CSV table of C-alpha atoms and ligand atoms in Angstrom, one decimal:
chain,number,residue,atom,x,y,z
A,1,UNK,CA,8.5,6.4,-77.6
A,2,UNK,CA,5.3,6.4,-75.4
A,3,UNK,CA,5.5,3.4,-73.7
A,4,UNK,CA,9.0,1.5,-71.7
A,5,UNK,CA,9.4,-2.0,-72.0
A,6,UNK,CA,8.4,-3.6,-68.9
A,7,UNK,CA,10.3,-6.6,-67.8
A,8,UNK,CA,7.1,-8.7,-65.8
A,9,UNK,CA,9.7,-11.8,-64.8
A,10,UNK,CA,12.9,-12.1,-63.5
A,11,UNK,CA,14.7,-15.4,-62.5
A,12,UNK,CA,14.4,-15.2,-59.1
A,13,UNK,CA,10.9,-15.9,-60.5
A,14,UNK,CA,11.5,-18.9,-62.7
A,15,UNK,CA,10.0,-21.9,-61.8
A,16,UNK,CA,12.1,-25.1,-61.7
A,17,UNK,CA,10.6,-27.7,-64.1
A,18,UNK,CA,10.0,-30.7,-61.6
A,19,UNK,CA,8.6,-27.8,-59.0
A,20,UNK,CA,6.1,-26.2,-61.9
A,21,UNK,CA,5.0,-30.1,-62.7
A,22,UNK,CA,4.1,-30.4,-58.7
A,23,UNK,CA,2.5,-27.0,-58.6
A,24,UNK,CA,0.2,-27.8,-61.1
A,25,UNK,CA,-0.6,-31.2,-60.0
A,26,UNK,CA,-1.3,-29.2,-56.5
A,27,UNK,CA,-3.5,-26.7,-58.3
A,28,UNK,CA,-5.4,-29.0,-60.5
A,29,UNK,CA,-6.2,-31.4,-57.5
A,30,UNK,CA,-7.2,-27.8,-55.4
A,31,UNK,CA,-10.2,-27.2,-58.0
A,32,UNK,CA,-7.9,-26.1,-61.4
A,33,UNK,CA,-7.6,-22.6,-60.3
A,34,UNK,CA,-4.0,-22.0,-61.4
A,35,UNK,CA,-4.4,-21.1,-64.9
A,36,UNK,CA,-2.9,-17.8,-65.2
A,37,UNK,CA,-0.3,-19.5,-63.1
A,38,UNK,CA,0.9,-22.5,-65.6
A,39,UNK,CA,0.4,-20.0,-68.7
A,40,UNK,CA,2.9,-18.0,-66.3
A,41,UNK,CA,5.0,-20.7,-65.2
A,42,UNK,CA,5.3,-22.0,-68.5
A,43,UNK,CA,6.8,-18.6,-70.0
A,44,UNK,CA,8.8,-18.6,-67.4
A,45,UNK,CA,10.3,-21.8,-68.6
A,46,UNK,CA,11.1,-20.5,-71.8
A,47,UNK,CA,13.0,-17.8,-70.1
A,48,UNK,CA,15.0,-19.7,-68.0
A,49,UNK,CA,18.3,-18.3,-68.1
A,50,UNK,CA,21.6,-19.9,-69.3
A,51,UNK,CA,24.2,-20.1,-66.4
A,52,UNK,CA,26.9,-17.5,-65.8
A,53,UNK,CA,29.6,-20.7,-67.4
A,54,UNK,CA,27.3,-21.3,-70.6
A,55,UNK,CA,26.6,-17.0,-71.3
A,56,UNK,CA,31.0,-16.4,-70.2
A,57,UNK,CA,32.3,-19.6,-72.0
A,58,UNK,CA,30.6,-19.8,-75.3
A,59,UNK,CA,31.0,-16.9,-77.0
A,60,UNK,CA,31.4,-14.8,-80.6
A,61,UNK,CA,34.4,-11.7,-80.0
A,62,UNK,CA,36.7,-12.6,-83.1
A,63,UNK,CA,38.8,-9.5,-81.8
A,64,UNK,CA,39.8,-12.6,-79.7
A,65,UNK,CA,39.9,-15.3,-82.2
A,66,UNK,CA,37.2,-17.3,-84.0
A,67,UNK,CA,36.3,-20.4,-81.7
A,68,UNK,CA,33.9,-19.8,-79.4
A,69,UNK,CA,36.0,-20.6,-76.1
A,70,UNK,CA,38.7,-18.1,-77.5
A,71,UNK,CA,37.2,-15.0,-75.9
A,72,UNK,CA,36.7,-16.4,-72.6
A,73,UNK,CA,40.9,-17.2,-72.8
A,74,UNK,CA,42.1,-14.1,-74.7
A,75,UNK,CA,39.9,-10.8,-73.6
A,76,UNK,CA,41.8,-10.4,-70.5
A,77,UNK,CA,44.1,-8.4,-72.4
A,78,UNK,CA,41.7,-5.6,-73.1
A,79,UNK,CA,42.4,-2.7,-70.8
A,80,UNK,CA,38.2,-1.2,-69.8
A,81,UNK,CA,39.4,1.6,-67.8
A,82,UNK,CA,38.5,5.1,-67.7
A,83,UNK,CA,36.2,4.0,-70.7
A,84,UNK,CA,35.2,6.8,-73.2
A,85,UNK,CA,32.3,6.6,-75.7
A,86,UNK,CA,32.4,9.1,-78.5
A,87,UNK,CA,29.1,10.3,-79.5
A,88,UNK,CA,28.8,12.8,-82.6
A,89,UNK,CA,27.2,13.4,-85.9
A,90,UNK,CA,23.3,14.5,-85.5
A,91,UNK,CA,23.7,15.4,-82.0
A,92,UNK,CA,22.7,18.3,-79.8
A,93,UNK,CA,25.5,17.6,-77.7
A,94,UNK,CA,28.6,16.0,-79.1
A,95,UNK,CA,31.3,14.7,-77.2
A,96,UNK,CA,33.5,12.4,-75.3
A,97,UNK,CA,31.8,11.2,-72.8
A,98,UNK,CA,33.3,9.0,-69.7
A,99,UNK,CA,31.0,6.0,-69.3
A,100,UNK,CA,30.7,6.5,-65.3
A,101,UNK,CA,29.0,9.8,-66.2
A,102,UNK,CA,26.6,8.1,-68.7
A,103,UNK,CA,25.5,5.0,-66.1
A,104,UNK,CA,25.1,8.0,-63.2
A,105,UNK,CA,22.4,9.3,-65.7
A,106,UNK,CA,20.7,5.8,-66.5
A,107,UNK,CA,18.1,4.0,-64.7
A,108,UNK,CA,20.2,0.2,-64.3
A,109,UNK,CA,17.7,-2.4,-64.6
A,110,UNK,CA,17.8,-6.0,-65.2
A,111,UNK,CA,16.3,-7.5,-68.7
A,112,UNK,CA,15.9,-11.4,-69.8
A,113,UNK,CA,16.4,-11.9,-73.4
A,114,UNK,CA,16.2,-14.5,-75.4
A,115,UNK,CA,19.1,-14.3,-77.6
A,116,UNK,CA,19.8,-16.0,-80.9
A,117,UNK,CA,22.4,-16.7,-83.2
A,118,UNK,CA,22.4,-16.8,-86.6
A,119,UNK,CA,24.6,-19.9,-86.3
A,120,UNK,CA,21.4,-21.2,-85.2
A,121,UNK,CA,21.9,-21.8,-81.2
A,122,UNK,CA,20.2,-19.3,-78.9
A,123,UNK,CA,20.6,-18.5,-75.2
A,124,UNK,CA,18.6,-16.8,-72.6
A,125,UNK,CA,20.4,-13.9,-71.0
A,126,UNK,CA,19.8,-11.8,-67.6
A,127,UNK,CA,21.3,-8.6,-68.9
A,128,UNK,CA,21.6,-5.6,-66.8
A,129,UNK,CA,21.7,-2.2,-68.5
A,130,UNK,CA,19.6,0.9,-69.9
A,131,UNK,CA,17.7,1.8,-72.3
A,132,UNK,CA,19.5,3.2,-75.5
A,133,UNK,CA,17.0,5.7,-76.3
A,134,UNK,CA,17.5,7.1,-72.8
A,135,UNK,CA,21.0,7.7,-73.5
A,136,UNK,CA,20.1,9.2,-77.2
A,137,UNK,CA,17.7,11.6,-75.3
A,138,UNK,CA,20.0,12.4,-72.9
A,139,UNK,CA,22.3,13.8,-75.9
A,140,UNK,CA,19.7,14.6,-77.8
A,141,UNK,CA,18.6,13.9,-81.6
A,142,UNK,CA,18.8,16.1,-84.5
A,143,UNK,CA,15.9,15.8,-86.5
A,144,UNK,CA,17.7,14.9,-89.6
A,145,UNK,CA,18.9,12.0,-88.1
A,146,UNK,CA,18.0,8.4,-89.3
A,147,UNK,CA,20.1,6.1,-88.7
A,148,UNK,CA,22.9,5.4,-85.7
A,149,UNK,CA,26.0,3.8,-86.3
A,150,UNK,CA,28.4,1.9,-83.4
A,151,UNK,CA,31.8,0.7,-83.4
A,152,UNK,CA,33.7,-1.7,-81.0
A,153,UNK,CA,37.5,-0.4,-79.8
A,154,UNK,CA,40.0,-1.6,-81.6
A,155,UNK,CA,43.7,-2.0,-80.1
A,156,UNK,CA,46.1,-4.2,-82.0
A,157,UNK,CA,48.1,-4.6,-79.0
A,158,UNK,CA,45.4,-6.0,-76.6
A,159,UNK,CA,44.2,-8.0,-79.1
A,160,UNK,CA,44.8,-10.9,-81.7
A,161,UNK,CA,42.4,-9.6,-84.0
A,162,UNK,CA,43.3,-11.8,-87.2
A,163,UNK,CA,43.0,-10.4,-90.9
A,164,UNK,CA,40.0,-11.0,-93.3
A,165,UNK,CA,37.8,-8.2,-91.6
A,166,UNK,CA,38.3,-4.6,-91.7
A,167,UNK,CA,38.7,-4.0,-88.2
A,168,UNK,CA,36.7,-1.8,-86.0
A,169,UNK,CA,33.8,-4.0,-85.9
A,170,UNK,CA,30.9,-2.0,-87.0
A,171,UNK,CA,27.5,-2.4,-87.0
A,172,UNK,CA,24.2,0.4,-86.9
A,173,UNK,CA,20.4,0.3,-86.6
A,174,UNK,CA,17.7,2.3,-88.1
A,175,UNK,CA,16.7,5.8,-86.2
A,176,UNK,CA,13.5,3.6,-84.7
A,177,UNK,CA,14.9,0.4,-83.9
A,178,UNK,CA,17.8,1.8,-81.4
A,179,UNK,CA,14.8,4.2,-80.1
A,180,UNK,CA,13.0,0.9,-79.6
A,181,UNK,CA,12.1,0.2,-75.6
A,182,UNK,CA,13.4,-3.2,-76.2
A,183,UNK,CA,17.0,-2.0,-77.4
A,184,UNK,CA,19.4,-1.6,-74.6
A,185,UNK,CA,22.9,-1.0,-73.8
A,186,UNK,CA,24.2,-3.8,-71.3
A,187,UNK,CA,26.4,-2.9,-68.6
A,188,UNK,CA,26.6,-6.2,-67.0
A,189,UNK,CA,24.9,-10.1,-66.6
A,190,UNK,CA,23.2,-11.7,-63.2
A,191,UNK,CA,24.2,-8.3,-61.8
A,192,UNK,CA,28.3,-8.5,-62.4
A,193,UNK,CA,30.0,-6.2,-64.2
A,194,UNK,CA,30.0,-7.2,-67.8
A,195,UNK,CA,32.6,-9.9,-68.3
A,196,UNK,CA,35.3,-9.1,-71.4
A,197,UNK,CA,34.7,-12.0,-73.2
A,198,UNK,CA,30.8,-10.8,-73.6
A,199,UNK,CA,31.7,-7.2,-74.5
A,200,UNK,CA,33.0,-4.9,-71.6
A,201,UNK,CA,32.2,-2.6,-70.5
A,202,UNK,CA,29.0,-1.7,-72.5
A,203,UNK,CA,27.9,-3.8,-75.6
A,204,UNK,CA,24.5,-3.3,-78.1
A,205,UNK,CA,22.0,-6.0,-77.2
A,206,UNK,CA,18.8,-6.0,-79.9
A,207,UNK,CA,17.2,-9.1,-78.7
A,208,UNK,CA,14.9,-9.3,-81.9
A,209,UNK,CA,18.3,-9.4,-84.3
A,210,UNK,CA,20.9,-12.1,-85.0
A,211,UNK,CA,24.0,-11.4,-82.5
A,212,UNK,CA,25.8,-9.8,-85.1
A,213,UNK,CA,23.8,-6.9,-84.6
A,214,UNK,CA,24.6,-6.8,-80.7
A,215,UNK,CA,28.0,-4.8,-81.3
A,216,UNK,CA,30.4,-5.4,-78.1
A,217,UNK,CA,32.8,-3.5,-76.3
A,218,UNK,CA,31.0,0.2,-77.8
A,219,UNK,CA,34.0,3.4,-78.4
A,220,UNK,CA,31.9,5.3,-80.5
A,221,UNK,CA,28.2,5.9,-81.1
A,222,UNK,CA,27.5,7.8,-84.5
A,223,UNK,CA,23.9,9.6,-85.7
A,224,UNK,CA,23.5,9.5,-89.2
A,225,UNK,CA,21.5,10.3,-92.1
A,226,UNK,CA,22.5,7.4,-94.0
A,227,UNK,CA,22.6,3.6,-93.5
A,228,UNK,CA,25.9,3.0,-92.0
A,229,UNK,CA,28.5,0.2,-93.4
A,230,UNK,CA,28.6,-3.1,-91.1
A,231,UNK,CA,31.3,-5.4,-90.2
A,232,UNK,CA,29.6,-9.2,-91.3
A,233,UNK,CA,27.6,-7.5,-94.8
A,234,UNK,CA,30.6,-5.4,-95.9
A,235,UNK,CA,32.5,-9.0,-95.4
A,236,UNK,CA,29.2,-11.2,-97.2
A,237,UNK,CA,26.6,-8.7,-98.3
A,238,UNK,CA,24.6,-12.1,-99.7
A,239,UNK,CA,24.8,-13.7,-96.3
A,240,UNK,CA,24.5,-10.7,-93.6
A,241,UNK,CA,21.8,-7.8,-94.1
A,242,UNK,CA,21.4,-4.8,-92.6
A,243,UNK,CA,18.5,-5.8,-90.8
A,244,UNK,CA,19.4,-8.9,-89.7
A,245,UNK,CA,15.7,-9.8,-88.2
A,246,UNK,CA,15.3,-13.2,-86.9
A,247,UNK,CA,13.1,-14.6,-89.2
A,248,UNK,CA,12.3,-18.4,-89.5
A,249,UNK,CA,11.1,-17.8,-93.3
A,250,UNK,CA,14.4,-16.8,-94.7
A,251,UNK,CA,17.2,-19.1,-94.5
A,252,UNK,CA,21.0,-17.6,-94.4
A,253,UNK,CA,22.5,-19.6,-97.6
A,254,UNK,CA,24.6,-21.8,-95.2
A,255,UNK,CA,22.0,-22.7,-92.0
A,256,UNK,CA,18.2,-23.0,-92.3
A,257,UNK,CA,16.8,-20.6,-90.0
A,258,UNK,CA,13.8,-22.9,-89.2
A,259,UNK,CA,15.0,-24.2,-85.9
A,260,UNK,CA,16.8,-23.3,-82.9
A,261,UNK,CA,19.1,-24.9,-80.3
A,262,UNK,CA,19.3,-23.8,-77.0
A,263,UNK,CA,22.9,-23.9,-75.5
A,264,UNK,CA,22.9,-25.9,-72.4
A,265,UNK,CA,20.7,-28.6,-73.3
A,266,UNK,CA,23.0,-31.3,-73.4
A,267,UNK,CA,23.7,-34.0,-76.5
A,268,UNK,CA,19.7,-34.7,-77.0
A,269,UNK,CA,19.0,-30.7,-77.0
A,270,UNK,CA,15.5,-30.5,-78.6
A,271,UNK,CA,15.9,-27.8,-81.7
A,272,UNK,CA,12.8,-26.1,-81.3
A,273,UNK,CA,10.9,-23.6,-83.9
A,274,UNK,CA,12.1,-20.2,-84.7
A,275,UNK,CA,10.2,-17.7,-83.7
A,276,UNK,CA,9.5,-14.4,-85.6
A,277,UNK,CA,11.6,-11.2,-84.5
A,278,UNK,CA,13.2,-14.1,-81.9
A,279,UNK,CA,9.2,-13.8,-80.0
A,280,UNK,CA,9.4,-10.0,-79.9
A,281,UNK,CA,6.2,-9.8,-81.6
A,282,UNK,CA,6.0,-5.7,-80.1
A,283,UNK,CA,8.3,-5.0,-83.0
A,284,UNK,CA,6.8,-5.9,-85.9
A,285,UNK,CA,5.2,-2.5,-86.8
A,286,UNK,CA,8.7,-1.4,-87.5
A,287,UNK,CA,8.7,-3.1,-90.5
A,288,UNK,CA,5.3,-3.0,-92.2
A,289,UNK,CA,5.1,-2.3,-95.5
A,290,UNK,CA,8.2,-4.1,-96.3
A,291,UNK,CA,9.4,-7.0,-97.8
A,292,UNK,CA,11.4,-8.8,-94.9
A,293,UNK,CA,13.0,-11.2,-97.3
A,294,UNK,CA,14.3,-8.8,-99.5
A,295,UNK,CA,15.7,-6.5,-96.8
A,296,UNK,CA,17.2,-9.1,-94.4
B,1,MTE,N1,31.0,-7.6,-81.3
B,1,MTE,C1,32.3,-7.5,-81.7
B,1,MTE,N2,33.0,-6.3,-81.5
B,1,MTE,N3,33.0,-8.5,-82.2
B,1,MTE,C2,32.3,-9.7,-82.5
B,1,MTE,O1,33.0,-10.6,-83.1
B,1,MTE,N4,30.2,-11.0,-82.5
B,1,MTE,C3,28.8,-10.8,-82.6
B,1,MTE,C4,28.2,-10.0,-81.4
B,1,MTE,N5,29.0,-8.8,-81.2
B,1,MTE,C5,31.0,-9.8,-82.2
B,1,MTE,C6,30.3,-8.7,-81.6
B,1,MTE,C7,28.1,-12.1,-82.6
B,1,MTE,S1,28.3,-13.0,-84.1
B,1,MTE,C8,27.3,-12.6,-81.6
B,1,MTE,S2,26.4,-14.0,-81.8
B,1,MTE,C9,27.3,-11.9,-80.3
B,1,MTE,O2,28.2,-10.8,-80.3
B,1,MTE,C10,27.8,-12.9,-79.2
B,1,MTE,O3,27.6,-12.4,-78.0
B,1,MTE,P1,28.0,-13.3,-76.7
B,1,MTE,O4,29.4,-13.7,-76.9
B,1,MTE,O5,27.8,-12.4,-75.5
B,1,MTE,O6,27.0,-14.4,-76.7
């Protein structure tokens, strides 16, 4: 990849909505100079991020049971020390590698995603973590590589995984997308540690996906010349794709993918329009040339 993603906003920078209104009053009455600043401001807005209680309390780790305050009560019980991540298949340099070496080797920087469901609601998240084509580097890529394949730990003891899906959780992106500047593995949210519930220590995020795609609590990282088998298509191959792009234009057979809801807006929450690759326009060259509805 030529370029890195570069993160022009960061909440200390977001402008509180009655403040932004003022501010532009102020401009327009100083002359109407502040247009860069209210195109700025009102981005800004848009990336406002959820509190630490909506991103820790609302949350999808069915290791830890299906409602969405389960995780927040149940992932206590996994045990993140001395955290290994095996990394093998089309690799230079295979191996079993502690975490605390890997994050000594990675810039740590902090990203604000907009993050979106394909149950429809959406969040915006300040994740901190790296770049996960810095860390593919850093092992280094066989050429026959094209695809990399991920799976979440999986310990029937610290958890209450139920049945009905073939447990590890499993998911994988295309050789490009997980080189992508944009795809990074989180370490942690408003600077903390990264809490159980939203995947200790290191989860996938791949903020132009569904969530399904953003894999948590990462054991094993696999290179691969073939598409990899995935937790939610092996379990509804009509429902969940591979891809999994956000994509307004192609409803999932149970919720029209039209609209959005943002969590934390409260009982009148506006649903607002979905936007293509979740607004992560940057990506879309990934994918030209092919029919988006067939391979969702
Ligand atoms: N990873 C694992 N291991 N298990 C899961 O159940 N759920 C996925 C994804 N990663 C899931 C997972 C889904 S459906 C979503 S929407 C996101 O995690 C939710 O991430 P969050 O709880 O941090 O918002």
């Amino acid at each position: 990849m030529a370029f890195r993603w570069k993160n022009d906003l960061t909440y200390k920078d977001v402008t509180p909505e009655a403040a932004f209104w003022n501010r532009r009053q102020v401009m327009a009455g100083a002359g109407g100079l502040a247009l860069s600043g209210v195109a700025g401001a009102a981005q800004a807005q848009d990336l406002e991020p959820n509190t630490w209680e909506e991103i820790t309390t609302y949350n999808n780790f069915y290791e830890f049971g299906l409602d969405k305050g389960d995780p927040a009560k149940y992932a206590h019980t996994l045990n993140t020390d001395d955290w290994h991540i095996t990394i093998d298949g089309l690799v230079d340099k295979p191996g079993d590698y502690a975490l605390d070496e890997i994050v000594s080797q990675m810039d740590i920087e902090e990203r604000i995603y907009r993050f979106r469901c394909v149950e429809t609601w959406s969040m915006v998240v300040p994740w901190n973590g790296f770049e996960l084509a810095d860390l593919l580097n850093f092992v280094g890529v066989k050429p026959e590589a094209k695809y990399v394949a991920f799976e979440t730990v999986f310990r029937r003891d610290e958890m209450r995984a139920g049945g009905g899906i073939d447990w590890p959780y499993r998911e994988g992106l295309r050789l490009d997308e997980a080189m992508h500047p944009l795809t990074m593995m989180a370490t942690g949210l408003y600077g903390k540690p990264m809490p159980k519930q939203n995947g200790a220590p290191i989860r996938l995020v791949v903020p132009w996906k569904y969530g399904f795609k953003s894999i948590k609590s990462i054991i094993k990282i696999t290179l691969t010349d073939k598409e990899p088998p995935t937790t939610w298509n092996m379990l509804q191959p009509r429902e969940y794709g591979f891809y999994a792009n956000v994509n307004p234009e192609v409803s999932h057979p149970r919720w029209s993918q039209a609209q959005e809801r943002r969590i934390g807006g409260g009982l009148f929450a506006r649903r607002t329009p979905t936007l293509k690759f979740n607004g992560y326009d940057e990506v879309a060259s990934l994918y030209e040339g092919m029919d988006l509805a067939a391979k969702f």
